[in-house]
Each structure stands twice: as structure tokens, then as C-alpha cells.
Amino acid sequence: MREQDQQVFAHADLPAVNDKLSMTLRLKIHNHRSNWATIFHKGTERLVRTPILQLTPNKSALHARFTGNWDRDAGIHEPDDGLLLNKWYHIAYTLSDPEKRLDLYLDGIWIGFYGISKVMVQKVIFNDGPLHIGCTDHTHRSFNGEISNVRYFNWRLSPEEVMEDFINESQKKPIAYGSKIALIHVQCPEKSNRSAVNYDNRYENILLCKVFFLIINISFV
């Protein structure tokens, strides 16, 4: 993986997260890796990982995790049989401490969840580390493929919002090779404290709120 293919965003440049977050993206895998591959990771070290999404070795099954006060590596392992090669997928990761759950969606379909059992004492630990798209510098390796339309929200998307995000994205032409970044700030009427970061300049936010737009086109080889 080339260094310029990695994208890192500072915590201060992301919507402020209290106790919930979601991420959505489109992903295409060119080939399976023999080791773990990181799609995104927010944190300052390997086991500071709220959130993190990885692919398992050899078959590229989804591995969605977070850090808790009882377990530094909690979450969902292999809810699917692995991603097919050279096919675009829409993936949604939603996490909520008040609702004590992590949910994972593939092409708008709910495919797995992790529930916190000891709800009075076990809590999700969020962090103020940077958000890495692709490989990080904490011994994580990159994947071989393409990623686009990455979105970061400071709330837990509902199943309906996930499906809306998938349907909107499925009608757009996939972003392919190359890398470029631009930052645009759009101020909308405030109806809540929800906000989103989006790596695509055509996004219409689900709610009227302050939205931060980023353009990012990445190919990992």
C-alpha cells in the first residue's frame, strides 16, 4: 500500500461524539489477504478501537469491533461468509452506548449485532484519536481494493436510515482510482445536535443540521 493512499482525519475535524456513532461506506475487494486488513480505525493504538472495521484473513469476512471498559476488543466476528472479489458493497457500522449494541449492515440488510449484557456497569469507551481510512500505523495492514463514500455520523443510524443511505449510493457511479481531498463547510438550520462527516460532495444529510463534506477517492493496491 502506498503512503499517499492512507487518509487520516483529526478528532477535532469530526462531528463531536457523545455516546453514539455510525459509519457507512462503499467497498470493493480486489483479492483476499493472508492477514488481517483494516478498513477504518479510530484510535491512538491497536486496542484503542472505537470504532474499527477489519477483514478476516483469506476470505475477507467482516470483523467489527469497539473498546469497552470490560473488554478492549468487543464486537462482531464473521457475521457473513466473506466478501466476493471485485464487487461493490455498501457497509454500515452503528454503535450506541445507551442502547448497548453494535449493529452491522451489508447492502442495507442487517447481518449481525453484538449486545452488551451487563448494561449497568459495562460501557463503550469512545476516544479522541484520529480516524484512519485504510491502513494505520499501529501494526494494522491495508486491504487490496477500493473504498468510497465514507460517512461518519454522531448518532446511531436507524435501519431505515441505513437503507436510505444504501439506496442513494447504489444509484451513483462508483469512485475509482486516485486520491484527492477537499473540505467544504455547509451551514443548515439547526434542528438537533446531529452532524455527519461525508467523503463525497453529493450527499444530502438525512436531517437538517451542520454537515461537513470531504471528498476522498482511494484505491489500495
Coordinates of C-alpha atoms in Angstrom, one line a residue, residues 15-194:
P15 CA -18.5 15.6 14.5
A16 CA -18.5 15.6 18.3
V17 CA -19.5 12.2 19.5
N18 CA -21.1 11.7 22.9
D19 CA -22.3 8.1 23.2
K20 CA -23.3 7.0 19.7
L21 CA -21.7 6.9 16.2
S22 CA -22.2 5.3 12.8
M23 CA -20.1 4.9 9.7
T24 CA -21.1 3.9 6.2
L25 CA -19.0 3.3 3.1
R26 CA -18.7 1.5 -0.2
L27 CA -16.1 -1.1 -0.6
K28 CA -14.7 -3.4 -3.3
I29 CA -12.0 -6.0 -2.7
H30 CA -9.6 -7.0 -5.4
N31 CA -8.1 -10.0 -3.7
H32 CA -8.1 -11.7 -0.2
R33 CA -5.2 -11.1 2.1
S34 CA -3.5 -13.8 4.1
N35 CA -3.6 -11.5 7.2
W36 CA -6.0 -9.1 8.8
A37 CA -6.9 -6.0 6.8
T38 CA -8.1 -2.7 8.2
I39 CA -10.9 -0.7 6.5
F40 CA -11.1 2.0 9.1
H41 CA -9.9 2.6 12.7
K42 CA -10.2 5.4 15.1
G43 CA -7.7 5.5 18.0
T44 CA -4.2 6.1 19.1
E45 CA -3.1 2.5 19.4
R46 CA -4.0 -1.0 18.3
L47 CA -6.5 -1.8 21.1
V48 CA -8.0 1.7 21.3
R49 CA -10.6 0.9 18.6
T50 CA -13.9 2.7 18.8
P51 CA -14.7 2.2 16.0
I52 CA -12.8 -0.3 13.9
L53 CA -13.8 -2.4 10.9
Q54 CA -11.4 -5.1 9.6
L55 CA -11.5 -8.0 7.1
T56 CA -10.5 -11.5 8.3
P57 CA -7.6 -13.4 6.7
N58 CA -8.1 -15.4 3.5
K59 CA -11.8 -14.8 3.0
S60 CA -12.4 -11.1 3.8
A61 CA -15.3 -11.6 6.3
L62 CA -16.3 -8.5 8.2
H63 CA -14.9 -8.0 11.7
A64 CA -16.5 -5.0 13.5
R65 CA -15.2 -4.1 17.0
F66 CA -15.1 -1.5 19.7
T67 CA -13.4 -0.8 23.0
G68 CA -15.3 -1.3 26.3
N69 CA -14.5 -0.8 29.9
W70 CA -14.6 -4.6 30.4
D71 CA -13.0 -5.7 27.1
R72 CA -10.6 -3.8 24.8
D73 CA -11.8 -5.8 21.8
A74 CA -15.6 -6.4 21.9
G75 CA -17.9 -6.8 18.9
I76 CA -18.9 -8.9 15.9
H77 CA -16.8 -11.5 14.3
E78 CA -17.6 -13.0 10.8
P79 CA -21.4 -12.4 10.5
D80 CA -21.0 -13.2 6.8
D81 CA -19.2 -15.8 4.7
G82 CA -16.8 -13.3 3.3
L83 CA -16.9 -10.6 0.6
L84 CA -16.8 -11.6 -3.1
L85 CA -14.0 -10.2 -5.1
N86 CA -14.4 -7.2 -7.5
K87 CA -18.0 -6.4 -6.3
W88 CA -19.1 -3.1 -4.7
Y89 CA -20.7 -3.4 -1.3
H90 CA -22.4 -0.9 1.0
I91 CA -21.4 -1.4 4.6
A92 CA -22.9 0.3 7.7
Y93 CA -21.5 0.2 11.2
T94 CA -23.7 1.6 14.0
L95 CA -22.8 1.8 17.7
S96 CA -24.8 3.1 20.7
D97 CA -23.8 3.0 24.4
P98 CA -27.3 4.0 25.7
E99 CA -28.8 1.1 23.6
K100 CA -25.8 -1.1 24.5
R101 CA -25.4 -2.6 21.0
L102 CA -23.3 -2.7 17.8
D103 CA -25.1 -3.4 14.5
L104 CA -23.6 -4.3 11.1
Y105 CA -25.4 -4.0 7.7
L106 CA -24.4 -5.2 4.3
D107 CA -26.1 -3.6 1.3
G108 CA -28.8 -2.3 3.6
I109 CA -29.5 -5.7 5.2
W110 CA -28.9 -6.2 8.9
I111 CA -26.4 -9.1 9.2
G112 CA -25.3 -9.1 12.8
F113 CA -25.2 -7.4 16.2
Y114 CA -23.4 -7.5 19.5
G115 CA -25.3 -6.8 22.7
I116 CA -23.8 -5.6 25.9
S117 CA -25.1 -7.9 28.6
K118 CA -24.2 -6.1 31.9
V119 CA -25.9 -2.9 30.9
M120 CA -25.5 -1.1 34.3
V121 CA -21.7 -1.5 34.5
Q122 CA -20.4 -2.2 31.0
K123 CA -19.8 0.9 28.8
V124 CA -18.4 1.7 25.4
I125 CA -15.3 3.7 25.5
F126 CA -15.0 6.4 22.8
N127 CA -11.7 8.1 22.1
D128 CA -10.2 11.3 20.8
G129 CA -7.7 9.7 18.5
P130 CA -7.6 10.2 14.7
L131 CA -9.8 8.4 12.2
H132 CA -7.7 6.3 9.8
I133 CA -9.2 5.2 6.5
G134 CA -7.3 2.2 5.3
C135 CA -4.1 1.0 7.0
T136 CA -3.0 2.6 10.3
D137 CA 0.5 2.8 11.8
H138 CA -0.4 0.5 14.7
T139 CA 0.7 -2.8 13.0
H140 CA -2.6 -2.9 11.1
R141 CA -2.3 -3.7 7.4
S142 CA -4.3 -2.3 4.5
F143 CA -6.7 -4.1 2.1
N144 CA -6.3 -4.6 -1.6
G145 CA -9.3 -2.8 -3.2
E146 CA -11.2 0.4 -3.5
I147 CA -13.2 2.4 -1.0
S148 CA -15.6 5.4 -1.5
N149 CA -18.4 7.4 0.0
V150 CA -17.2 7.1 3.6
R151 CA -19.5 8.8 6.1
Y152 CA -19.1 9.4 9.8
F153 CA -22.2 10.3 12.0
N154 CA -22.5 11.2 15.6
W155 CA -25.7 9.2 16.1
R156 CA -26.8 5.6 15.6
L157 CA -28.4 5.2 12.2
S158 CA -31.8 3.5 12.2
P159 CA -32.4 0.6 9.9
E160 CA -34.4 2.9 7.7
E161 CA -31.6 5.5 7.5
V162 CA -29.1 2.7 6.6
M163 CA -31.4 1.5 3.8
E164 CA -31.8 5.1 2.6
D165 CA -28.0 5.6 2.5
F166 CA -27.6 2.3 0.6
I167 CA -30.3 3.1 -1.9
N168 CA -29.0 6.6 -2.6
E169 CA -25.4 5.2 -3.0
S170 CA -26.5 2.3 -5.3
Q171 CA -27.7 4.8 -7.9
K172 CA -24.3 6.6 -8.0
K173 CA -21.3 5.8 -10.1
P174 CA -18.6 4.2 -8.0
I175 CA -15.5 6.3 -7.2
A176 CA -12.4 4.5 -8.7
Y177 CA -8.7 5.3 -8.6
G178 CA -6.7 8.3 -7.4
S179 CA -6.7 10.4 -4.2
K180 CA -7.7 13.9 -3.6
I181 CA -9.2 15.8 -0.6
A182 CA -11.3 18.9 -0.4
L183 CA -13.1 20.5 2.6
I184 CA -16.4 22.3 2.3
H185 CA -18.5 23.6 5.2
V186 CA -22.2 23.9 4.8
Q187 CA -24.4 25.5 7.5
C188 CA -28.0 24.3 7.6
P189 CA -30.8 25.2 10.0
E190 CA -30.1 23.5 13.4
K191 CA -32.8 21.1 14.5
S192 CA -30.6 18.8 16.6
N193 CA -27.0 18.3 17.6
R194 CA -26.6 15.6 15.0

